[in-house]
Amino acid sequence: EVQLVQSGAEVKKPGESLKISCKGSGYNFANFWIGWVRQVPEKGLEWMGVLYPGDFDTRYRPAFQGQVTLSADKSINTAYLHWSSLKASDTAIYYCARSLEEAEDVDAFDIWGQGTMVTVSS
Amino acid sequence: QSALTQSASVSGSPGQSITISCTGTSSDVGGSNLVSWYQQHPGKAPKLLIYEVDYRPSGVSNRFSGSKSGNTASLTISGLQAEDEAVYYCSSSTATSTTNTLGYVFGTGTKVTVL
């Protein structure tokens, strides 16, 4: 079964760092884009960025450039979303998702992780 | 990169057809064939319904169909069922896409209520 499994919920303080993970299984992890999406509770979806594990090609939406870092470890089929200094406004659910087409440019995303809730509060 | 505009809510009775619109500009929806639609039930991850304007992934009911005219994309749900009650989001690539920048934007979301 093709699936993405994300790490568990996190509660952090402002200024702390955090890295959440997204582990793929059942497919060739290196050959599909991984996208990250933010959803503030009860609000809409926002694209954050995408990463191609095969060559680590990474693209960020301007609003998230410099705010987060995307990375991946192909050897363990895992992608990561990292913050070096969290803010209260980072409180949200974060989803990872896999691109529909293998080895094609960014298009749609058909396999989604279950989401990771990140709460940032003093 | 402003969010694409969707109506806040649409409702219909079981068996009816409804259409959800997604309005952008010539820099996104109007200039892109990479328009997708996602369904999200409460507390769940989004599910891909339509990609590249009017293609359905395998396993998605043919009651869902997509189209585009000018700067507006549309999702039609025919034979409305109780399980279709969810929030629907459109997504489009934008002209700001580069090799370093992700030019994708979601719509504001439409809550579908089955009466």
PDB file of C-alpha atoms in Angstrom:
ATOM      1  CA  GLU A   1       0.000   0.000   0.000  1.00  0.00           C
ATOM      2  CA  VAL A   2       1.276   3.435  -0.949  1.00  0.00           C
ATOM      3  CA  GLN A   3       1.189   5.709   2.074  1.00  0.00           C
ATOM      4  CA  LEU A   4       2.770   8.630   3.873  1.00  0.00           C
ATOM      5  CA  VAL A   5       2.994   8.492   7.655  1.00  0.00           C
ATOM      6  CA  GLN A   6       3.768  11.688   9.540  1.00  0.00           C
ATOM      7  CA  SER A   7       5.279  12.159  12.977  1.00  0.00           C
ATOM      8  CA  GLY A   8       3.087  12.928  15.961  1.00  0.00           C
ATOM      9  CA  ALA A   9       1.718  16.149  17.385  1.00  0.00           C
ATOM     10  CA  GLU A  10       4.148  18.642  18.879  1.00  0.00           C
ATOM     11  CA  VAL A  11       3.809  21.345  21.533  1.00  0.00           C
ATOM     12  CA  LYS A  12       6.623  23.889  21.518  1.00  0.00           C
ATOM     13  CA  LYS A  13       7.492  27.315  22.891  1.00  0.00           C
ATOM     14  CA  PRO A  14       8.193  30.374  20.724  1.00  0.00           C
ATOM     15  CA  GLY A  15      11.818  30.466  19.641  1.00  0.00           C
ATOM     16  CA  GLU A  16      12.302  26.698  19.824  1.00  0.00           C
ATOM     17  CA  SER A  17      13.308  24.606  16.825  1.00  0.00           C
ATOM     18  CA  LEU A  18      11.341  21.712  15.408  1.00  0.00           C
ATOM     19  CA  LYS A  19      11.625  19.119  12.666  1.00  0.00           C
ATOM     20  CA  ILE A  20       8.612  16.996  11.692  1.00  0.00           C
ATOM     21  CA  SER A  21       8.795  14.001   9.399  1.00  0.00           C
ATOM     22  CA  CYS A  22       6.896  12.269   6.635  1.00  0.00           C
ATOM     23  CA  LYS A  23       7.813   8.666   5.798  1.00  0.00           C
ATOM     24  CA  GLY A  24       6.820   7.192   2.475  1.00  0.00           C
ATOM     25  CA  SER A  25       6.285   3.513   1.771  1.00  0.00           C
ATOM     26  CA  GLY A  26       5.012   1.306  -1.036  1.00  0.00           C
ATOM     27  CA  TYR A  27       6.567   3.306  -3.870  1.00  0.00           C
ATOM     28  CA  ASN A  28       9.887   4.642  -5.198  1.00  0.00           C
ATOM     29  CA  PHE A  29      10.314   7.537  -2.755  1.00  0.00           C
ATOM     30  CA  ALA A  30      13.049   9.254  -4.792  1.00  0.00           C
ATOM     31  CA  ASN A  31      10.926   9.647  -7.915  1.00  0.00           C
ATOM     32  CA  PHE A  32       7.930  11.601  -6.624  1.00  0.00           C
ATOM     33  CA  TRP A  33       7.713  15.186  -5.399  1.00  0.00           C
ATOM     34  CA  ILE A  34       6.778  15.692  -1.744  1.00  0.00           C
ATOM     35  CA  GLY A  35       4.748  18.792  -1.014  1.00  0.00           C
ATOM     36  CA  TRP A  36       4.016  20.437   2.329  1.00  0.00           C
ATOM     37  CA  VAL A  37       0.742  22.189   3.115  1.00  0.00           C
ATOM     38  CA  ARG A  38      -0.214  24.302   6.127  1.00  0.00           C
ATOM     39  CA  GLN A  39      -3.722  24.493   7.537  1.00  0.00           C
ATOM     40  CA  VAL A  40      -4.497  26.788  10.429  1.00  0.00           C
ATOM     41  CA  PRO A  41      -7.350  25.110  12.384  1.00  0.00           C
ATOM     42  CA  GLU A  42     -10.741  25.921  10.871  1.00  0.00           C
ATOM     43  CA  LYS A  43      -9.015  27.761   8.011  1.00  0.00           C
ATOM     44  CA  GLY A  44      -7.962  26.975   4.466  1.00  0.00           C
ATOM     45  CA  LEU A  45      -5.015  25.204   2.875  1.00  0.00           C
ATOM     46  CA  GLU A  46      -1.731  26.889   1.950  1.00  0.00           C
ATOM     47  CA  TRP A  47       1.072  25.463  -0.166  1.00  0.00           C
ATOM     48  CA  MET A  48       4.438  25.865   1.562  1.00  0.00           C
ATOM     49  CA  GLY A  49       6.924  24.198  -0.738  1.00  0.00           C
ATOM     50  CA  VAL A  50       7.915  21.043  -2.555  1.00  0.00           C
ATOM     51  CA  LEU A  51      10.979  18.836  -2.671  1.00  0.00           C
ATOM     52  CA  TYR A  52      12.064  16.172  -5.150  1.00  0.00           C
ATOM     53  CA  PRO A  53      13.970  13.533  -3.160  1.00  0.00           C
ATOM     54  CA  GLY A  54      15.758  12.231  -6.247  1.00  0.00           C
ATOM     55  CA  ASP A  55      17.930  15.328  -6.633  1.00  0.00           C
ATOM     56  CA  PHE A  56      16.779  17.438  -3.653  1.00  0.00           C
ATOM     57  CA  ASP A  57      15.355  20.088  -5.975  1.00  0.00           C
ATOM     58  CA  THR A  58      13.424  22.336  -3.567  1.00  0.00           C
ATOM     59  CA  ARG A  59      10.969  25.138  -4.252  1.00  0.00           C
ATOM     60  CA  TYR A  60       9.334  27.381  -1.684  1.00  0.00           C
ATOM     61  CA  ARG A  61       6.336  29.646  -1.927  1.00  0.00           C
ATOM     62  CA  PRO A  62       7.667  33.164  -1.310  1.00  0.00           C
ATOM     63  CA  ALA A  63       5.725  33.535   1.947  1.00  0.00           C
ATOM     64  CA  PHE A  64       7.592  30.557   3.421  1.00  0.00           C
ATOM     65  CA  GLN A  65      11.045  31.181   1.952  1.00  0.00           C
ATOM     66  CA  GLY A  66      13.467  31.622   4.833  1.00  0.00           C
ATOM     67  CA  GLN A  67      10.819  30.619   7.376  1.00  0.00           C
ATOM     68  CA  VAL A  68      11.104  26.838   7.003  1.00  0.00           C
ATOM     69  CA  THR A  69      13.484  24.321   5.474  1.00  0.00           C
ATOM     70  CA  LEU A  70      12.506  21.255   3.501  1.00  0.00           C
ATOM     71  CA  SER A  71      14.830  18.273   3.383  1.00  0.00           C
ATOM     72  CA  ALA A  72      14.799  14.534   2.811  1.00  0.00           C
ATOM     73  CA  ASP A  73      16.771  11.372   3.506  1.00  0.00           C
ATOM     74  CA  LYS A  74      16.332   9.010   0.584  1.00  0.00           C
ATOM     75  CA  SER A  75      17.977   6.149   2.482  1.00  0.00           C
ATOM     76  CA  ILE A  76      15.039   6.000   4.882  1.00  0.00           C
ATOM     77  CA  ASN A  77      12.324   7.322   2.538  1.00  0.00           C
ATOM     78  CA  THR A  78      11.629  10.285   4.783  1.00  0.00           C
ATOM     79  CA  ALA A  79      10.998  13.967   4.153  1.00  0.00           C
ATOM     80  CA  TYR A  80      11.290  16.682   6.766  1.00  0.00           C
ATOM     81  CA  LEU A  81       9.918  20.125   7.516  1.00  0.00           C
ATOM     82  CA  HIS A  82      12.133  22.169   9.832  1.00  0.00           C
ATOM     83  CA  TRP A  83      11.774  25.416  11.752  1.00  0.00           C
ATOM     84  CA  SER A  84      14.787  26.993  13.445  1.00  0.00           C
ATOM     85  CA  SER A  85      12.750  29.422  15.531  1.00  0.00           C
ATOM     86  CA  LEU A  86       9.030  28.851  15.936  1.00  0.00           C
ATOM     87  CA  LYS A  87       6.436  31.584  16.302  1.00  0.00           C
ATOM     88  CA  ALA A  88       2.940  31.405  17.737  1.00  0.00           C
ATOM     89  CA  SER A  89       1.655  32.007  14.210  1.00  0.00           C
ATOM     90  CA  ASP A  90       3.168  28.667  13.148  1.00  0.00           C
ATOM     91  CA  THR A  91       0.425  26.894  15.106  1.00  0.00           C
ATOM     92  CA  ALA A  92      -1.311  24.762  12.482  1.00  0.00           C
ATOM     93  CA  ILE A  93      -1.754  21.312  11.014  1.00  0.00           C
ATOM     94  CA  TYR A  94       0.959  20.410   8.530  1.00  0.00           C
ATOM     95  CA  TYR A  95       0.364  17.877   5.790  1.00  0.00           C
ATOM     96  CA  CYS A  96       2.847  16.214   3.481  1.00  0.00           C
ATOM     97  CA  ALA A  97       1.639  14.921   0.139  1.00  0.00           C
ATOM     98  CA  ARG A  98       3.054  12.932  -2.779  1.00  0.00           C
ATOM     99  CA  SER A  99       2.847  14.031  -6.384  1.00  0.00           C
ATOM    100  CA  LEU A 100       0.545  12.117  -8.692  1.00  0.00           C
ATOM    101  CA  GLU A 101       3.030  11.498 -11.502  1.00  0.00           C
ATOM    102  CA  GLU A 102       6.407   9.799 -11.202  1.00  0.00           C
ATOM    103  CA  ALA A 103       9.419  11.801 -12.341  1.00  0.00           C
ATOM    104  CA  GLU A 104       7.257  14.591 -13.762  1.00  0.00           C
ATOM    105  CA  ASP A 105       7.204  18.243 -12.761  1.00  0.00           C
ATOM    106  CA  VAL A 106       5.005  19.471  -9.908  1.00  0.00           C
ATOM    107  CA  ASP A 107       1.333  18.851 -10.640  1.00  0.00           C
ATOM    108  CA  ALA A 108      -1.309  17.432  -8.346  1.00  0.00           C
ATOM    109  CA  PHE A 109      -0.845  15.452  -5.141  1.00  0.00           C
ATOM    110  CA  ASP A 110      -2.736  12.217  -4.652  1.00  0.00           C
ATOM    111  CA  ILE A 111      -1.302  10.598  -1.520  1.00  0.00           C
ATOM    112  CA  TRP A 112      -1.478  12.572   1.718  1.00  0.00           C
ATOM    113  CA  GLY A 113      -0.110  12.046   5.181  1.00  0.00           C
ATOM    114  CA  GLN A 114      -2.440  12.125   8.165  1.00  0.00           C
ATOM    115  CA  GLY A 115      -1.228  15.568   9.236  1.00  0.00           C
ATOM    116  CA  THR A 116       0.900  16.762  12.152  1.00  0.00           C
ATOM    117  CA  MET A 117      -0.542  19.295  14.595  1.00  0.00           C
ATOM    118  CA  VAL A 118       2.047  21.806  15.760  1.00  0.00           C
ATOM    119  CA  THR A 119       1.132  24.049  18.682  1.00  0.00           C
ATOM    120  CA  VAL A 120       3.410  26.940  19.574  1.00  0.00           C
ATOM    121  CA  SER A 121       2.556  28.597  22.865  1.00  0.00           C
ATOM    122  CA  SER A 122       4.390  30.160  25.751  1.00  0.00           C
TER     123      SER A 122
ATOM    124  CA  GLN B   1       0.040  35.044  -4.775  1.00  0.00           C
ATOM    125  CA  SER B   2      -3.452  35.667  -3.407  1.00  0.00           C
ATOM    126  CA  ALA B   3      -5.764  32.741  -2.776  1.00  0.00           C
ATOM    127  CA  LEU B   4      -8.153  31.874  -5.578  1.00  0.00           C
ATOM    128  CA  THR B   5     -11.731  32.954  -4.906  1.00  0.00           C
ATOM    129  CA  GLN B   6     -14.386  30.368  -4.161  1.00  0.00           C
ATOM    130  CA  SER B   7     -17.918  30.864  -2.886  1.00  0.00           C
ATOM    131  CA  ALA B   8     -18.084  30.189   0.847  1.00  0.00           C
ATOM    132  CA  SER B   9     -20.850  27.624   0.672  1.00  0.00           C
ATOM    133  CA  VAL B  10     -23.038  25.684  -1.718  1.00  0.00           C
ATOM    134  CA  SER B  11     -25.906  23.381  -0.842  1.00  0.00           C
ATOM    135  CA  GLY B  12     -28.080  20.876  -2.633  1.00  0.00           C
ATOM    136  CA  SER B  13     -30.456  17.999  -2.071  1.00  0.00           C
ATOM    137  CA  PRO B  14     -29.500  14.370  -2.576  1.00  0.00           C
ATOM    138  CA  GLY B  15     -29.505  13.463  -6.247  1.00  0.00           C
ATOM    139  CA  GLN B  16     -29.097  17.034  -7.448  1.00  0.00           C
ATOM    140  CA  SER B  17     -26.087  18.473  -9.250  1.00  0.00           C
ATOM    141  CA  ILE B  18     -24.095  21.376  -7.890  1.00  0.00           C
ATOM    142  CA  THR B  19     -21.225  23.403  -9.314  1.00  0.00           C
ATOM    143  CA  ILE B  20     -18.425  25.028  -7.342  1.00  0.00           C
ATOM    144  CA  SER B  21     -16.500  27.835  -8.988  1.00  0.00           C
ATOM    145  CA  CYS B  22     -12.889  28.910  -8.513  1.00  0.00           C
ATOM    146  CA  THR B  23     -11.952  32.318  -9.880  1.00  0.00           C
ATOM    147  CA  GLY B  24      -8.430  33.528 -10.415  1.00  0.00           C
ATOM    148  CA  THR B  25      -6.605  35.596 -12.967  1.00  0.00           C
ATOM    149  CA  SER B  26      -4.786  35.152 -16.244  1.00  0.00           C
ATOM    150  CA  SER B  27      -1.635  34.596 -14.157  1.00  0.00           C
ATOM    151  CA  ASP B  28      -2.994  31.459 -12.530  1.00  0.00           C
ATOM    152  CA  VAL B  29      -6.240  29.673 -13.472  1.00  0.00           C
ATOM    153  CA  GLY B  30      -6.596  31.429 -16.810  1.00  0.00           C
ATOM    154  CA  GLY B  31      -3.059  30.655 -17.863  1.00  0.00           C
ATOM    155  CA  SER B  32      -2.676  27.167 -16.423  1.00  0.00           C
ATOM    156  CA  ASN B  33      -3.776  23.649 -17.194  1.00  0.00           C
ATOM    157  CA  LEU B  34      -2.503  22.555 -13.779  1.00  0.00           C
ATOM    158  CA  VAL B  35      -5.789  23.125 -11.972  1.00  0.00           C
ATOM    159  CA  SER B  36      -6.765  20.551  -9.356  1.00  0.00           C
ATOM    160  CA  TRP B  37      -9.621  19.998  -6.949  1.00  0.00           C
ATOM    161  CA  TYR B  38      -9.443  18.484  -3.460  1.00  0.00           C
ATOM    162  CA  GLN B  39     -12.122  17.300  -1.043  1.00  0.00           C
ATOM    163  CA  GLN B  40     -11.574  17.571   2.702  1.00  0.00           C
ATOM    164  CA  HIS B  41     -13.822  16.028   5.320  1.00  0.00           C
ATOM    165  CA  PRO B  42     -13.584  17.348   8.909  1.00  0.00           C
ATOM    166  CA  GLY B  43     -10.473  16.131  10.681  1.00  0.00           C
ATOM    167  CA  LYS B  44      -9.180  14.382   7.562  1.00  0.00           C
ATOM    168  CA  ALA B  45      -6.452  15.013   5.018  1.00  0.00           C
ATOM    169  CA  PRO B  46      -7.449  16.407   1.621  1.00  0.00           C
ATOM    170  CA  LYS B  47      -8.271  13.967  -1.182  1.00  0.00           C
ATOM    171  CA  LEU B  48      -7.467  14.614  -4.836  1.00  0.00           C
ATOM    172  CA  LEU B  49     -10.594  14.610  -7.015  1.00  0.00           C
ATOM    173  CA  ILE B  50      -9.536  16.279 -10.270  1.00  0.00           C
ATOM    174  CA  TYR B  51      -6.175  17.174 -11.818  1.00  0.00           C
ATOM    175  CA  GLU B  52      -5.125  19.047 -14.958  1.00  0.00           C
ATOM    176  CA  VAL B  53      -8.550  20.722 -15.101  1.00  0.00           C
ATOM    177  CA  ASP B  54     -10.670  17.709 -15.988  1.00  0.00           C
ATOM    178  CA  TYR B  55      -8.867  14.429 -15.299  1.00  0.00           C
ATOM    179  CA  ARG B  56      -9.992  12.068 -12.543  1.00  0.00           C
ATOM    180  CA  PRO B  57      -7.485   9.889 -10.677  1.00  0.00           C
ATOM    181  CA  SER B  58      -8.341   6.208 -10.621  1.00  0.00           C
ATOM    182  CA  GLY B  59     -10.797   5.397  -7.884  1.00  0.00           C
ATOM    183  CA  VAL B  60     -12.553   8.783  -7.901  1.00  0.00           C
ATOM    184  CA  SER B  61     -16.250   8.621  -8.708  1.00  0.00           C
ATOM    185  CA  ASN B  62     -17.301   9.828 -12.146  1.00  0.00           C
ATOM    186  CA  ARG B  63     -19.889  11.980 -10.356  1.00  0.00           C
ATOM    187  CA  PHE B  64     -17.069  14.506 -10.012  1.00  0.00           C
ATOM    188  CA  SER B  65     -16.075  16.456 -13.097  1.00  0.00           C
ATOM    189  CA  GLY B  66     -13.944  19.521 -13.771  1.00  0.00           C
ATOM    190  CA  SER B  67     -13.879  22.239 -16.389  1.00  0.00           C
ATOM    191  CA  LYS B  68     -12.431  25.683 -17.019  1.00  0.00           C
ATOM    192  CA  SER B  69     -13.490  28.783 -18.900  1.00  0.00           C
ATOM    193  CA  GLY B  70     -11.254  31.814 -18.931  1.00  0.00           C
ATOM    194  CA  ASN B  71     -10.088  32.624 -15.415  1.00  0.00           C
ATOM    195  CA  THR B  72     -12.682  30.414 -13.717  1.00  0.00           C
ATOM    196  CA  ALA B  73     -12.448  26.698 -13.034  1.00  0.00           C
ATOM    197  CA  SER B  74     -15.448  24.661 -11.957  1.00  0.00           C
ATOM    198  CA  LEU B  75     -16.120  21.414 -10.152  1.00  0.00           C
ATOM    199  CA  THR B  76     -19.475  19.750 -10.726  1.00  0.00           C
ATOM    200  CA  ILE B  77     -20.822  17.094  -8.412  1.00  0.00           C
ATOM    201  CA  SER B  78     -23.687  15.176  -9.951  1.00  0.00           C
ATOM    202  CA  GLY B  79     -26.034  12.852  -8.094  1.00  0.00           C
ATOM    203  CA  LEU B  80     -25.208  14.566  -4.805  1.00  0.00           C
ATOM    204  CA  GLN B  81     -24.818  12.145  -1.893  1.00  0.00           C
ATOM    205  CA  ALA B  82     -24.626  12.651   1.867  1.00  0.00           C
ATOM    206  CA  GLU B  83     -20.952  11.649   1.845  1.00  0.00           C
ATOM    207  CA  ASP B  84     -20.185  14.560  -0.479  1.00  0.00           C
ATOM    208  CA  GLU B  85     -20.695  16.967   2.422  1.00  0.00           C
ATOM    209  CA  ALA B  86     -17.189  18.392   2.855  1.00  0.00           C
ATOM    210  CA  VAL B  87     -15.018  21.393   2.039  1.00  0.00           C
ATOM    211  CA  TYR B  88     -13.695  21.584  -1.519  1.00  0.00           C
ATOM    212  CA  TYR B  89     -10.538  23.411  -2.537  1.00  0.00           C
ATOM    213  CA  CYS B  90      -9.226  24.270  -5.960  1.00  0.00           C
ATOM    214  CA  SER B  91      -5.509  24.661  -6.629  1.00  0.00           C
ATOM    215  CA  SER B  92      -3.644  26.163  -9.561  1.00  0.00           C
ATOM    216  CA  SER B  93      -0.106  26.727 -10.681  1.00  0.00           C
ATOM    217  CA  THR B  94       0.793  30.373 -11.145  1.00  0.00           C
ATOM    218  CA  ALA B  95       2.968  32.360 -13.477  1.00  0.00           C
ATOM    219  CA  THR B  96       5.419  32.947 -10.629  1.00  0.00           C
ATOM    220  CA  SER B  97       6.611  29.332 -10.817  1.00  0.00           C
ATOM    221  CA  THR B  98      10.339  29.160 -11.397  1.00  0.00           C
ATOM    222  CA  THR B  99      13.024  26.595 -10.785  1.00  0.00           C
ATOM    223  CA  ASN B 100      13.383  28.049  -7.275  1.00  0.00           C
ATOM    224  CA  THR B 101       9.900  29.256  -6.413  1.00  0.00           C
ATOM    225  CA  LEU B 102       6.753  27.235  -5.917  1.00  0.00           C
ATOM    226  CA  GLY B 103       4.031  29.021  -7.774  1.00  0.00           C
ATOM    227  CA  TYR B 104       0.979  27.157  -6.566  1.00  0.00           C
ATOM    228  CA  VAL B 105      -2.033  28.578  -4.775  1.00  0.00           C
ATOM    229  CA  PHE B 106      -5.175  27.108  -3.218  1.00  0.00           C
ATOM    230  CA  GLY B 107      -8.660  28.507  -3.368  1.00  0.00           C
ATOM    231  CA  THR B 108     -10.423  29.810  -0.286  1.00  0.00           C
ATOM    232  CA  GLY B 109     -12.533  26.671   0.028  1.00  0.00           C
ATOM    233  CA  THR B 110     -16.245  25.933  -0.450  1.00  0.00           C
ATOM    234  CA  LYS B 111     -18.355  24.175   2.159  1.00  0.00           C
ATOM    235  CA  VAL B 112     -20.822  21.822   0.492  1.00  0.00           C
ATOM    236  CA  THR B 113     -23.915  20.993   2.499  1.00  0.00           C
ATOM    237  CA  VAL B 114     -26.254  18.174   1.529  1.00  0.00           C
ATOM    238  CA  LEU B 115     -29.750  19.151   2.615  1.00  0.00           C
TER     239      LEU B 115
END
